[in-house]
Short mmCIF file of C-alpha atoms and ligand atoms in Angstrom, two decimals:
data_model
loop_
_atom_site.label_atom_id
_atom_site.label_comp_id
_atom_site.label_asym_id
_atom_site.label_seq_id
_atom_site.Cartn_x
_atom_site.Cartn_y
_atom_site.Cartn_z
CA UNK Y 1 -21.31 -3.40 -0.92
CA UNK Y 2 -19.92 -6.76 -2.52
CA UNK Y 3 -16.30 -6.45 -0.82
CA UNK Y 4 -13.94 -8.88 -3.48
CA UNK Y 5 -10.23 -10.19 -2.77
CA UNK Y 6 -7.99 -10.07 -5.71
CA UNK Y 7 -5.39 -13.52 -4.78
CA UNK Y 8 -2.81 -13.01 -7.12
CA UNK Y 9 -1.70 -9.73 -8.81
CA UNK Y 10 -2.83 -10.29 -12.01
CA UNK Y 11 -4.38 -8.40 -15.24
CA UNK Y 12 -7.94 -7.66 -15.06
CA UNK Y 13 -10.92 -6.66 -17.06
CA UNK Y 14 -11.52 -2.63 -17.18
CA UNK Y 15 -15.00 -2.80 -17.25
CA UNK Y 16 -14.42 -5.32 -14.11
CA UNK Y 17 -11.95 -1.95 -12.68
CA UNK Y 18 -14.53 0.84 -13.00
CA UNK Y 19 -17.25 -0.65 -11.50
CA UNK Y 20 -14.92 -0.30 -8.00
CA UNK Y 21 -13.61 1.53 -5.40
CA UNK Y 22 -9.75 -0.34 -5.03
CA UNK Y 23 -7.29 -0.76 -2.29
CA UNK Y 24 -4.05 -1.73 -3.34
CA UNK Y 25 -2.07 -3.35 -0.45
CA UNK Y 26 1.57 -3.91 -0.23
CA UNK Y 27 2.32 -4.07 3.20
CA UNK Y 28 6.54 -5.16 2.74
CA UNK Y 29 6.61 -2.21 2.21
CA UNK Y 30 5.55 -0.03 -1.24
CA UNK Y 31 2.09 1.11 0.44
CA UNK Y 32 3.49 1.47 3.98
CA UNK Y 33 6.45 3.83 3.16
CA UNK Y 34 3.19 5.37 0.24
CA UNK Y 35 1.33 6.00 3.60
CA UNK Y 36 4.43 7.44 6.13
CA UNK Y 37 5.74 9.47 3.02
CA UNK Y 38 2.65 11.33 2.45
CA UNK Y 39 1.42 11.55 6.36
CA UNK Y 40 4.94 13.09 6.91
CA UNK Y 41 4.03 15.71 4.03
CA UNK Y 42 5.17 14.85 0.95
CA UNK Y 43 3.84 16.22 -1.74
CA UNK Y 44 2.97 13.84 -3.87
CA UNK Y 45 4.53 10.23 -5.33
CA UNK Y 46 4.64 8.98 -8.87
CA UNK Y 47 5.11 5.23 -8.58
CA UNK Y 48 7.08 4.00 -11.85
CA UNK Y 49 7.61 0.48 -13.43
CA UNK Y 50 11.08 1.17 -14.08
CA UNK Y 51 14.51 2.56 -13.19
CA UNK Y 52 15.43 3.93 -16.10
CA UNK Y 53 11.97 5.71 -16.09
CA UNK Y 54 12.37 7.10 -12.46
CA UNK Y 55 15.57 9.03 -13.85
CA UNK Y 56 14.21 10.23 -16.75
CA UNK Y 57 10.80 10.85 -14.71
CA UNK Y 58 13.06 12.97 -12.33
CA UNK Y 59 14.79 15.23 -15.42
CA UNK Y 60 11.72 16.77 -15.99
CA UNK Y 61 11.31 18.63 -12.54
CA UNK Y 62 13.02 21.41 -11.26
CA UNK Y 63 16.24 20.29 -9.31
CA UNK Y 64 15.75 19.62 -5.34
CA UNK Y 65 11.81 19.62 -5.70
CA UNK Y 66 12.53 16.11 -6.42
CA UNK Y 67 13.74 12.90 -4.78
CA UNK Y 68 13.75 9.24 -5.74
CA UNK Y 69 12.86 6.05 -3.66
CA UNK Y 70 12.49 2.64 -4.14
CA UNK Y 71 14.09 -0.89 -4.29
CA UNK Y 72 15.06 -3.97 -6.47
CA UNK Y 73 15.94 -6.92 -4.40
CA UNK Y 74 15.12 -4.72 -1.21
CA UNK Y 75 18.21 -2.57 -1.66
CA UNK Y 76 18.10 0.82 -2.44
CA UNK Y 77 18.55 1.39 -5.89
CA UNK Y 78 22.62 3.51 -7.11
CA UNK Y 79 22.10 7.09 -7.32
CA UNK Y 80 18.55 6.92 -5.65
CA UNK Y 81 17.65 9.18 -2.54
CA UNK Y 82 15.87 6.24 -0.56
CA UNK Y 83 15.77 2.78 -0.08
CA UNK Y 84 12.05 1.30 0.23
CA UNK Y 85 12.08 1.47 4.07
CA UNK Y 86 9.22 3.79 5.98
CA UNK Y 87 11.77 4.58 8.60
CA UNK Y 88 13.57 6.19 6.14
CA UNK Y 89 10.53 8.86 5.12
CA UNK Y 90 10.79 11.54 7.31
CA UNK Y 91 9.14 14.83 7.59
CA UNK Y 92 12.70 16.06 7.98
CA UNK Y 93 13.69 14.62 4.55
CA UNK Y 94 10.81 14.37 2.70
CA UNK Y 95 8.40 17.65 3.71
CA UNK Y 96 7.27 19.42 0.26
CA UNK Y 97 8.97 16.96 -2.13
CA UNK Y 98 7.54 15.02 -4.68
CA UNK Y 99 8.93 11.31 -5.13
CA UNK Y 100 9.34 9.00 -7.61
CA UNK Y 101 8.77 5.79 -6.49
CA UNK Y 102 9.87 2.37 -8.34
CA UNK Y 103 9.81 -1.05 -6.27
CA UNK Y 104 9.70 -4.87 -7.39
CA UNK Y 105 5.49 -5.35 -7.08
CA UNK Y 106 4.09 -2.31 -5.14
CA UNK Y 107 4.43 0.54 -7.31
CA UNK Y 108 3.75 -1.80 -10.61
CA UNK Y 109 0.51 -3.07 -8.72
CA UNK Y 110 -0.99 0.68 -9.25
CA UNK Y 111 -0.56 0.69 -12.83
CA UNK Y 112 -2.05 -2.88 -13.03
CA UNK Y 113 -4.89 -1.61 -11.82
CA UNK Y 114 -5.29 2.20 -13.28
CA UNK Y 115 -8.47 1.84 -14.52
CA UNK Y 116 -10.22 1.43 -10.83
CA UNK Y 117 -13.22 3.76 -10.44
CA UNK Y 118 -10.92 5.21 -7.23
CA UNK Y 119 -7.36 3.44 -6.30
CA UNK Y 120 -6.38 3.87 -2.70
CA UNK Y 121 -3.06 2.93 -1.23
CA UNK Y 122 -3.89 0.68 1.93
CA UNK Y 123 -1.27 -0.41 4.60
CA UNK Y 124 -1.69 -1.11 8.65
CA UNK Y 125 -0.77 2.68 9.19
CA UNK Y 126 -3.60 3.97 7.38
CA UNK Y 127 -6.20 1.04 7.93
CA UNK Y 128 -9.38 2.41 9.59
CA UNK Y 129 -8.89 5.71 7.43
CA UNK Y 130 -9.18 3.76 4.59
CA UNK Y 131 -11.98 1.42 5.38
CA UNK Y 132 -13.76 4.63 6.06
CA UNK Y 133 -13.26 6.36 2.85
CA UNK Y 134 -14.05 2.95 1.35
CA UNK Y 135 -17.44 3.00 3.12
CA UNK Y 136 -17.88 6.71 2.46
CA UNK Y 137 -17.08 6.08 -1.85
CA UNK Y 138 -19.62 3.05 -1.17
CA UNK Y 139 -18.86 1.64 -4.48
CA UNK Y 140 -17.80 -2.26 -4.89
CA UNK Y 141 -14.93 -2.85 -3.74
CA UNK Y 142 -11.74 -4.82 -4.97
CA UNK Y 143 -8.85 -5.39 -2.68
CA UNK Y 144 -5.74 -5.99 -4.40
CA UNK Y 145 -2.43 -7.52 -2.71
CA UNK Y 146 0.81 -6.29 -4.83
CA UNK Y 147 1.69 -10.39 -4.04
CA UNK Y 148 5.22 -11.02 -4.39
CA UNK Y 149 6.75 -11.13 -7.96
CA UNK Y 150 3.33 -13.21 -8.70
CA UNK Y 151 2.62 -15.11 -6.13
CA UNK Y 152 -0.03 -14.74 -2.93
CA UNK Y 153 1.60 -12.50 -0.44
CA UNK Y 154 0.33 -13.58 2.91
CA UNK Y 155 0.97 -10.64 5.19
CA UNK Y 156 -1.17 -8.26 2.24
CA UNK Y 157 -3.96 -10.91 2.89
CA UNK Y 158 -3.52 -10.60 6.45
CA UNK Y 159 -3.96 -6.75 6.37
CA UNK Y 160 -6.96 -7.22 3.83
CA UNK Y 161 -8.59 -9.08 5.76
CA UNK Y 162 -7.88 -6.70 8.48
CA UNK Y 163 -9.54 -3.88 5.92
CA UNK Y 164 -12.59 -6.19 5.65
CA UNK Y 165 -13.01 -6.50 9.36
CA UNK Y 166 -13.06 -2.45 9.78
CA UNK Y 167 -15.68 -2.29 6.86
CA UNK Y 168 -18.20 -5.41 8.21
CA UNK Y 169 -18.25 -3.44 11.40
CA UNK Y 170 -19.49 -0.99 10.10
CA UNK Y 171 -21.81 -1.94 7.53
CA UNK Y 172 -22.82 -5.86 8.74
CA UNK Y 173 -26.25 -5.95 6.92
CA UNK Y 174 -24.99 -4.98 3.53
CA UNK Y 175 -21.35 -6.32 3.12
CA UNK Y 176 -21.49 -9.16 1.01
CA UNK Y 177 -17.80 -11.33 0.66
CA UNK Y 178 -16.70 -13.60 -1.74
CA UNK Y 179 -14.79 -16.60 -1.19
CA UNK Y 180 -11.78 -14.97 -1.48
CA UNK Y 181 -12.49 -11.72 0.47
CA UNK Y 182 -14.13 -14.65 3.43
CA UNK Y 183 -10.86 -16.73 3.03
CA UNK Y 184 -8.97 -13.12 3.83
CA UNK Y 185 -11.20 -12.12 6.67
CA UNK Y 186 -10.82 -15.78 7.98
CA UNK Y 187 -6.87 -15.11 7.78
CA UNK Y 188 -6.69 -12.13 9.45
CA UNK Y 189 -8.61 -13.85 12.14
CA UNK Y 190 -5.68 -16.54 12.72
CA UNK Y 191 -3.13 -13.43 12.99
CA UNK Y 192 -4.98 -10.94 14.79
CA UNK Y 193 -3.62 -10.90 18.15
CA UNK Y 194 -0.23 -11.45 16.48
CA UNK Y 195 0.10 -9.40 13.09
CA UNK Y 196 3.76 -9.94 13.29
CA UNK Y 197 3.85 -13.47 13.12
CA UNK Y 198 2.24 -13.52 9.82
CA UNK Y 199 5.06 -11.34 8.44
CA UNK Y 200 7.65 -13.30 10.16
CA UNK Y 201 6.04 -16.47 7.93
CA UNK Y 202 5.71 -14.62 4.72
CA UNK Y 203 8.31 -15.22 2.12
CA UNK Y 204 9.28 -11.74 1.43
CA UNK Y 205 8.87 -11.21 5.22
CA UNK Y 206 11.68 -14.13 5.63
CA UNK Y 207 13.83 -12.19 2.52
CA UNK Y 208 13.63 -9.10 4.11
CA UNK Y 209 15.14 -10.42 7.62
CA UNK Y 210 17.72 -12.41 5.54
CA UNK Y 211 18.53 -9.08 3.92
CA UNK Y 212 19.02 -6.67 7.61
CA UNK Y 213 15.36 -5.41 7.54
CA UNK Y 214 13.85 -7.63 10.26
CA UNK Y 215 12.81 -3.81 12.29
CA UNK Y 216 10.48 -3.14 9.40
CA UNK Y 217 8.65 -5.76 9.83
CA UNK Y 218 7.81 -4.63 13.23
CA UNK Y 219 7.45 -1.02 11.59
CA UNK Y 220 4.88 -2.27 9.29
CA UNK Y 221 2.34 -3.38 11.38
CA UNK Y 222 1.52 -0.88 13.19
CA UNK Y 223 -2.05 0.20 13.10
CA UNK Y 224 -4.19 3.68 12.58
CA UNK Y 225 -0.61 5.83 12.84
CA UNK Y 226 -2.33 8.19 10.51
CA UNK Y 227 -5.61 9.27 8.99
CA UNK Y 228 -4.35 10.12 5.51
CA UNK Y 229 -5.76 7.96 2.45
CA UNK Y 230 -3.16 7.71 -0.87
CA UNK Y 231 -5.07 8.31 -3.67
CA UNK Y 232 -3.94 7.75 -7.45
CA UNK Y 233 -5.28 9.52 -9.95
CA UNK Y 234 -3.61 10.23 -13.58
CA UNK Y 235 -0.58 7.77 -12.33
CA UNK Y 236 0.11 10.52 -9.26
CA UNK Y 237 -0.55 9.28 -5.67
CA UNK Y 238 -1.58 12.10 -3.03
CA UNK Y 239 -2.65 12.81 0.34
CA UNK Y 240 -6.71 12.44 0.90
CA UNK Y 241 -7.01 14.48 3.51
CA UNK Y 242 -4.26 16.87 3.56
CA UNK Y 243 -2.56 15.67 6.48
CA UNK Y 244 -2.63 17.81 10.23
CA UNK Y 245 0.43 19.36 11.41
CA UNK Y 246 0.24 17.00 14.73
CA UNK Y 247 0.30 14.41 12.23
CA UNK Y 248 3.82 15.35 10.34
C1 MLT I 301 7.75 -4.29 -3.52
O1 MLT I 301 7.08 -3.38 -4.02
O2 MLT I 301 8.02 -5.30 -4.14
C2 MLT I 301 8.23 -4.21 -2.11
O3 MLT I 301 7.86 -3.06 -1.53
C3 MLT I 301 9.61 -4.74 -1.98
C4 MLT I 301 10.41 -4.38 -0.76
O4 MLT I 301 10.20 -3.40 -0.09
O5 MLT I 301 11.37 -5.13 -0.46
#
Protein backbone atom coordinates (compact mmCIF):
# COMPACT_ATOMS: atom_id res chain seq x y z
CA UNK A 1 0.00 0.00 0.00
CA UNK A 2 1.77 3.36 -1.12
CA UNK A 3 0.39 5.50 1.98
CA UNK A 4 0.63 9.50 0.39
CA UNK A 5 0.29 12.88 2.50
CA UNK A 6 -1.65 15.54 0.81
CA UNK A 7 0.39 19.09 2.48
CA UNK A 8 -1.86 21.61 1.51
CA UNK A 9 -5.63 21.32 0.73
CA UNK A 10 -5.58 21.76 -2.68
CA UNK A 11 -7.42 20.59 -6.09
CA UNK A 12 -6.41 17.35 -7.38
CA UNK A 13 -6.51 15.13 -10.37
CA UNK A 14 -9.70 12.59 -10.41
CA UNK A 15 -8.03 9.96 -11.96
CA UNK A 16 -5.24 10.71 -9.09
CA UNK A 17 -8.78 10.43 -6.48
CA UNK A 18 -10.10 7.04 -7.63
CA UNK A 19 -7.19 5.19 -7.57
CA UNK A 20 -7.51 5.70 -3.40
CA UNK A 21 -8.90 4.93 -0.34
CA UNK A 22 -8.92 8.84 1.49
CA UNK A 23 -8.87 10.10 4.97
CA UNK A 24 -9.79 13.50 5.32
CA UNK A 25 -8.46 14.97 8.63
CA UNK A 26 -9.55 18.06 10.35
CA UNK A 27 -8.75 17.62 13.74
CA UNK A 28 -9.84 21.66 15.04
CA UNK A 29 -12.52 20.34 14.83
CA UNK A 30 -14.89 19.49 11.45
CA UNK A 31 -13.84 15.62 11.58
CA UNK A 32 -13.75 15.39 15.39
CA UNK A 33 -17.30 16.75 16.11
CA UNK A 34 -18.00 14.33 12.22
CA UNK A 35 -16.73 11.44 14.50
CA UNK A 36 -18.60 12.30 18.23
CA UNK A 37 -21.81 13.29 16.15
CA UNK A 38 -22.18 10.06 14.48
CA UNK A 39 -20.69 7.71 17.49
CA UNK A 40 -23.40 9.50 19.62
CA UNK A 41 -26.05 8.34 16.84
CA UNK A 42 -26.71 10.69 14.49
CA UNK A 43 -28.06 9.80 11.61
CA UNK A 44 -26.27 11.05 9.12
CA UNK A 45 -24.32 14.65 8.18
CA UNK A 46 -24.33 16.54 4.93
CA UNK A 47 -21.27 18.77 5.08
CA UNK A 48 -22.05 22.03 2.87
CA UNK A 49 -19.76 24.80 1.39
CA UNK A 50 -22.08 27.39 2.34
CA UNK A 51 -24.53 29.07 4.72
CA UNK A 52 -26.93 30.03 2.60
CA UNK A 53 -26.90 26.36 1.29
CA UNK A 54 -27.21 24.78 4.84
CA UNK A 55 -30.68 26.74 5.11
CA UNK A 56 -31.92 25.98 2.02
CA UNK A 57 -30.34 22.31 2.45
CA UNK A 58 -32.45 22.20 5.74
CA UNK A 59 -36.04 23.38 3.88
CA UNK A 60 -36.14 20.34 2.18
CA UNK A 61 -36.54 17.93 5.27
CA UNK A 62 -39.29 17.40 7.38
CA UNK A 63 -39.21 19.90 10.42
CA UNK A 64 -37.28 18.57 13.73
CA UNK A 65 -35.63 15.58 11.72
CA UNK A 66 -33.18 18.22 11.09
CA UNK A 67 -30.52 20.32 12.82
CA UNK A 68 -27.70 22.56 11.66
CA UNK A 69 -24.00 22.85 12.89
CA UNK A 70 -21.08 24.50 12.01
CA UNK A 71 -18.84 27.66 12.28
CA UNK A 72 -17.29 30.75 10.46
CA UNK A 73 -14.59 32.31 12.47
CA UNK A 74 -15.16 29.48 15.16
CA UNK A 75 -18.50 30.93 16.26
CA UNK A 76 -21.55 29.32 15.79
CA UNK A 77 -23.22 30.50 12.92
CA UNK A 78 -27.19 32.99 13.74
CA UNK A 79 -30.05 30.77 13.62
CA UNK A 80 -27.84 27.52 13.59
CA UNK A 81 -28.46 24.63 16.20
CA UNK A 82 -24.60 24.12 16.98
CA UNK A 83 -21.49 25.69 17.08
CA UNK A 84 -18.49 23.44 15.65
CA UNK A 85 -17.54 22.12 19.14
CA UNK A 86 -17.69 18.04 19.83
CA UNK A 87 -18.74 18.78 23.35
CA UNK A 88 -21.61 20.15 22.03
CA UNK A 89 -22.81 16.70 20.04
CA UNK A 90 -24.57 14.78 22.34
CA UNK A 91 -26.55 11.67 22.16
CA UNK A 92 -29.06 13.70 24.13
CA UNK A 93 -29.27 16.35 21.35
CA UNK A 94 -28.32 14.82 18.43
CA UNK A 95 -29.73 10.87 18.59
CA UNK A 96 -31.72 10.18 15.14
CA UNK A 97 -31.08 13.58 13.50
CA UNK A 98 -29.54 14.30 10.44
CA UNK A 99 -27.14 17.48 10.33
CA UNK A 100 -26.08 19.81 8.07
CA UNK A 101 -22.78 20.69 8.57
CA UNK A 102 -20.90 23.94 7.09
CA UNK A 103 -17.38 25.01 8.65
CA UNK A 104 -14.41 27.30 7.28
CA UNK A 105 -12.04 24.13 5.72
CA UNK A 106 -13.44 20.80 7.13
CA UNK A 107 -16.63 20.28 5.55
CA UNK A 108 -15.30 22.05 2.09
CA UNK A 109 -12.24 19.55 2.31
CA UNK A 110 -14.90 16.57 1.50
CA UNK A 111 -16.13 18.07 -1.54
CA UNK A 112 -12.50 18.82 -2.65
CA UNK A 113 -11.96 15.53 -2.66
CA UNK A 114 -15.44 13.70 -3.83
CA UNK A 115 -14.07 11.78 -6.34
CA UNK A 116 -11.89 9.42 -3.79
CA UNK A 117 -12.42 5.72 -4.53
CA UNK A 118 -13.74 5.72 -0.54
CA UNK A 119 -13.56 9.15 1.67
CA UNK A 120 -13.32 8.53 5.37
CA UNK A 121 -13.58 11.16 8.03
CA UNK A 122 -10.39 10.65 10.33
CA UNK A 123 -9.85 12.42 13.77
CA UNK A 124 -7.91 11.15 17.18
CA UNK A 125 -11.37 9.70 18.37
CA UNK A 126 -11.73 7.39 15.64
CA UNK A 127 -7.93 6.70 14.79
CA UNK A 128 -7.20 2.93 15.04
CA UNK A 129 -10.83 2.29 13.57
CA UNK A 130 -9.88 4.02 10.73
CA UNK A 131 -6.42 2.77 10.06
CA UNK A 132 -8.16 -0.53 10.17
CA UNK A 133 -10.77 0.00 7.64
CA UNK A 134 -7.96 1.65 5.66
CA UNK A 135 -5.99 -1.62 5.83
CA UNK A 136 -9.12 -3.69 5.35
CA UNK A 137 -10.19 -1.33 1.75
CA UNK A 138 -6.29 -1.97 1.03
CA UNK A 139 -6.39 0.44 -1.74
CA UNK A 140 -3.67 3.46 -1.98
CA UNK A 141 -4.12 5.65 0.23
CA UNK A 142 -4.22 9.60 0.32
CA UNK A 143 -4.36 11.42 3.57
CA UNK A 144 -5.74 14.75 3.29
CA UNK A 145 -5.42 17.61 6.11
CA UNK A 146 -8.51 20.20 5.68
CA UNK A 147 -5.20 22.79 6.43
CA UNK A 148 -6.34 26.01 7.56
CA UNK A 149 -7.95 28.43 4.99
CA UNK A 150 -4.89 27.06 2.69
CA UNK A 151 -2.22 26.67 4.55
CA UNK A 152 -0.43 23.35 6.33
CA UNK A 153 -2.33 22.65 9.45
CA UNK A 154 0.11 21.12 11.84
CA UNK A 155 -2.00 19.35 14.41
CA UNK A 156 -3.92 17.38 11.03
CA UNK A 157 -0.25 16.36 10.22
CA UNK A 158 0.31 15.39 13.64
CA UNK A 159 -2.77 13.04 13.69
CA UNK A 160 -1.77 11.75 10.08
CA UNK A 161 1.08 10.82 10.98
CA UNK A 162 -0.47 9.25 13.92
CA UNK A 163 -2.86 7.29 11.14
CA UNK A 164 0.38 6.19 9.41
CA UNK A 165 1.90 4.82 12.55
CA UNK A 166 -1.39 2.52 13.24
CA UNK A 167 -1.20 1.32 9.50
CA UNK A 168 2.95 0.54 9.39
CA UNK A 169 2.23 -1.58 12.40
CA UNK A 170 0.32 -3.41 10.91
CA UNK A 171 1.42 -3.91 7.53
CA UNK A 172 5.54 -3.04 7.86
CA UNK A 173 6.62 -5.11 4.75
CA UNK A 174 4.26 -3.52 2.31
CA UNK A 175 3.66 0.18 3.38
CA UNK A 176 5.52 2.25 1.19
CA UNK A 177 5.62 6.39 2.27
CA UNK A 178 6.36 9.24 0.39
CA UNK A 179 8.21 12.13 1.45
CA UNK A 180 5.41 13.74 2.61
CA UNK A 181 3.53 10.85 4.33
CA UNK A 182 7.60 10.12 6.06
CA UNK A 183 7.80 13.92 6.91
CA UNK A 184 4.12 13.26 8.74
CA UNK A 185 5.09 10.06 10.43
CA UNK A 186 8.39 11.85 11.47
CA UNK A 187 6.02 14.68 13.03
CA UNK A 188 3.89 12.71 14.86
CA UNK A 189 6.98 11.23 16.32
CA UNK A 190 8.12 14.75 17.87
CA UNK A 191 4.43 15.04 19.46
CA UNK A 192 3.67 11.70 20.49
CA UNK A 193 3.99 11.66 24.10
CA UNK A 194 2.47 15.16 24.00
CA UNK A 195 -0.39 15.45 21.26
CA UNK A 196 -1.51 18.55 22.95
CA UNK A 197 1.40 20.53 22.55
CA UNK A 198 1.21 20.36 18.88
CA UNK A 199 -2.30 21.88 19.02
CA UNK A 200 -1.29 24.38 21.52
CA UNK A 201 1.47 25.51 18.56
CA UNK A 202 -0.87 25.32 15.68
CA UNK A 203 -2.27 28.53 14.40
CA UNK A 204 -5.86 27.69 14.48
CA UNK A 205 -5.03 25.86 17.76
CA UNK A 206 -3.69 29.47 19.09
CA UNK A 207 -7.19 31.16 17.36
CA UNK A 208 -9.26 28.87 18.96
CA UNK A 209 -7.80 29.61 22.66
CA UNK A 210 -7.85 33.35 21.72
CA UNK A 211 -11.51 32.78 20.89
CA UNK A 212 -12.70 30.71 24.62
CA UNK A 213 -12.16 27.19 23.10
CA UNK A 214 -8.83 26.27 24.72
CA UNK A 215 -11.02 22.79 26.42
CA UNK A 216 -11.38 21.54 22.88
CA UNK A 217 -8.22 21.34 22.26
CA UNK A 218 -7.83 18.98 25.06
CA UNK A 219 -11.20 17.33 23.73
CA UNK A 220 -9.66 16.72 20.46
CA UNK A 221 -6.99 14.61 21.17
CA UNK A 222 -8.22 12.08 22.66
CA UNK A 223 -7.57 8.72 21.15
CA UNK A 224 -9.73 5.39 20.05
CA UNK A 225 -13.06 7.00 21.98
CA UNK A 226 -14.97 5.16 19.35
CA UNK A 227 -14.87 2.51 16.68
CA UNK A 228 -17.16 4.19 14.14
CA UNK A 229 -15.58 5.20 10.61
CA UNK A 230 -17.49 8.46 8.70
CA UNK A 231 -17.94 7.55 5.41
CA UNK A 232 -19.06 9.96 2.45
CA UNK A 233 -20.69 8.79 -0.23
CA UNK A 234 -23.08 10.92 -2.72
CA UNK A 235 -21.98 14.19 -0.51
CA UNK A 236 -23.74 12.29 2.77
CA UNK A 237 -21.35 11.25 5.63
CA UNK A 238 -22.53 8.10 7.79
CA UNK A 239 -21.68 5.80 10.44
CA UNK A 240 -19.40 2.61 9.17
CA UNK A 241 -20.24 0.46 11.57
CA UNK A 242 -23.48 1.36 12.98
CA UNK A 243 -22.38 2.38 16.24
CA UNK A 244 -23.08 -0.02 19.76
CA UNK A 245 -25.41 1.20 22.26
CA UNK A 246 -22.37 1.20 24.98
CA UNK A 247 -20.92 3.42 22.53
CA UNK A 248 -23.83 6.31 22.41
C1 LIG B 1 -12.91 24.19 9.98
O1 LIG B 1 -13.54 23.35 9.32
O2 LIG B 1 -12.36 25.14 9.46
C2 LIG B 1 -12.79 24.07 11.46
O3 LIG B 1 -13.43 22.99 11.92
C3 LIG B 1 -12.92 25.40 12.13
C4 LIG B 1 -13.23 25.45 13.59
O4 LIG B 1 -13.77 24.54 14.19
O5 LIG B 1 -12.94 26.49 14.21
Amino acid sequence: MRIDFQCLPLTLDPSFLSQRTVVVIDVLRATSVIVQALSQGALEIIPVMTVEEAFSKAKSYSSGSTLLGGERGSRKIEGFDFGNSPREYTAERVKGKRLILTTTNGTRAFHAVSGGKEIIAGSFFNLSASAKRCLELGSDLLIYPSGDEGRFSLEDSVCGGMLIDRIIRQNAHRSNLTDASQSAYLLYQRFKDNLVEALRLSTHGQDLVARGFEEDLSVCVQVDLTDVVPVFREGVIRAFPIPSKKER
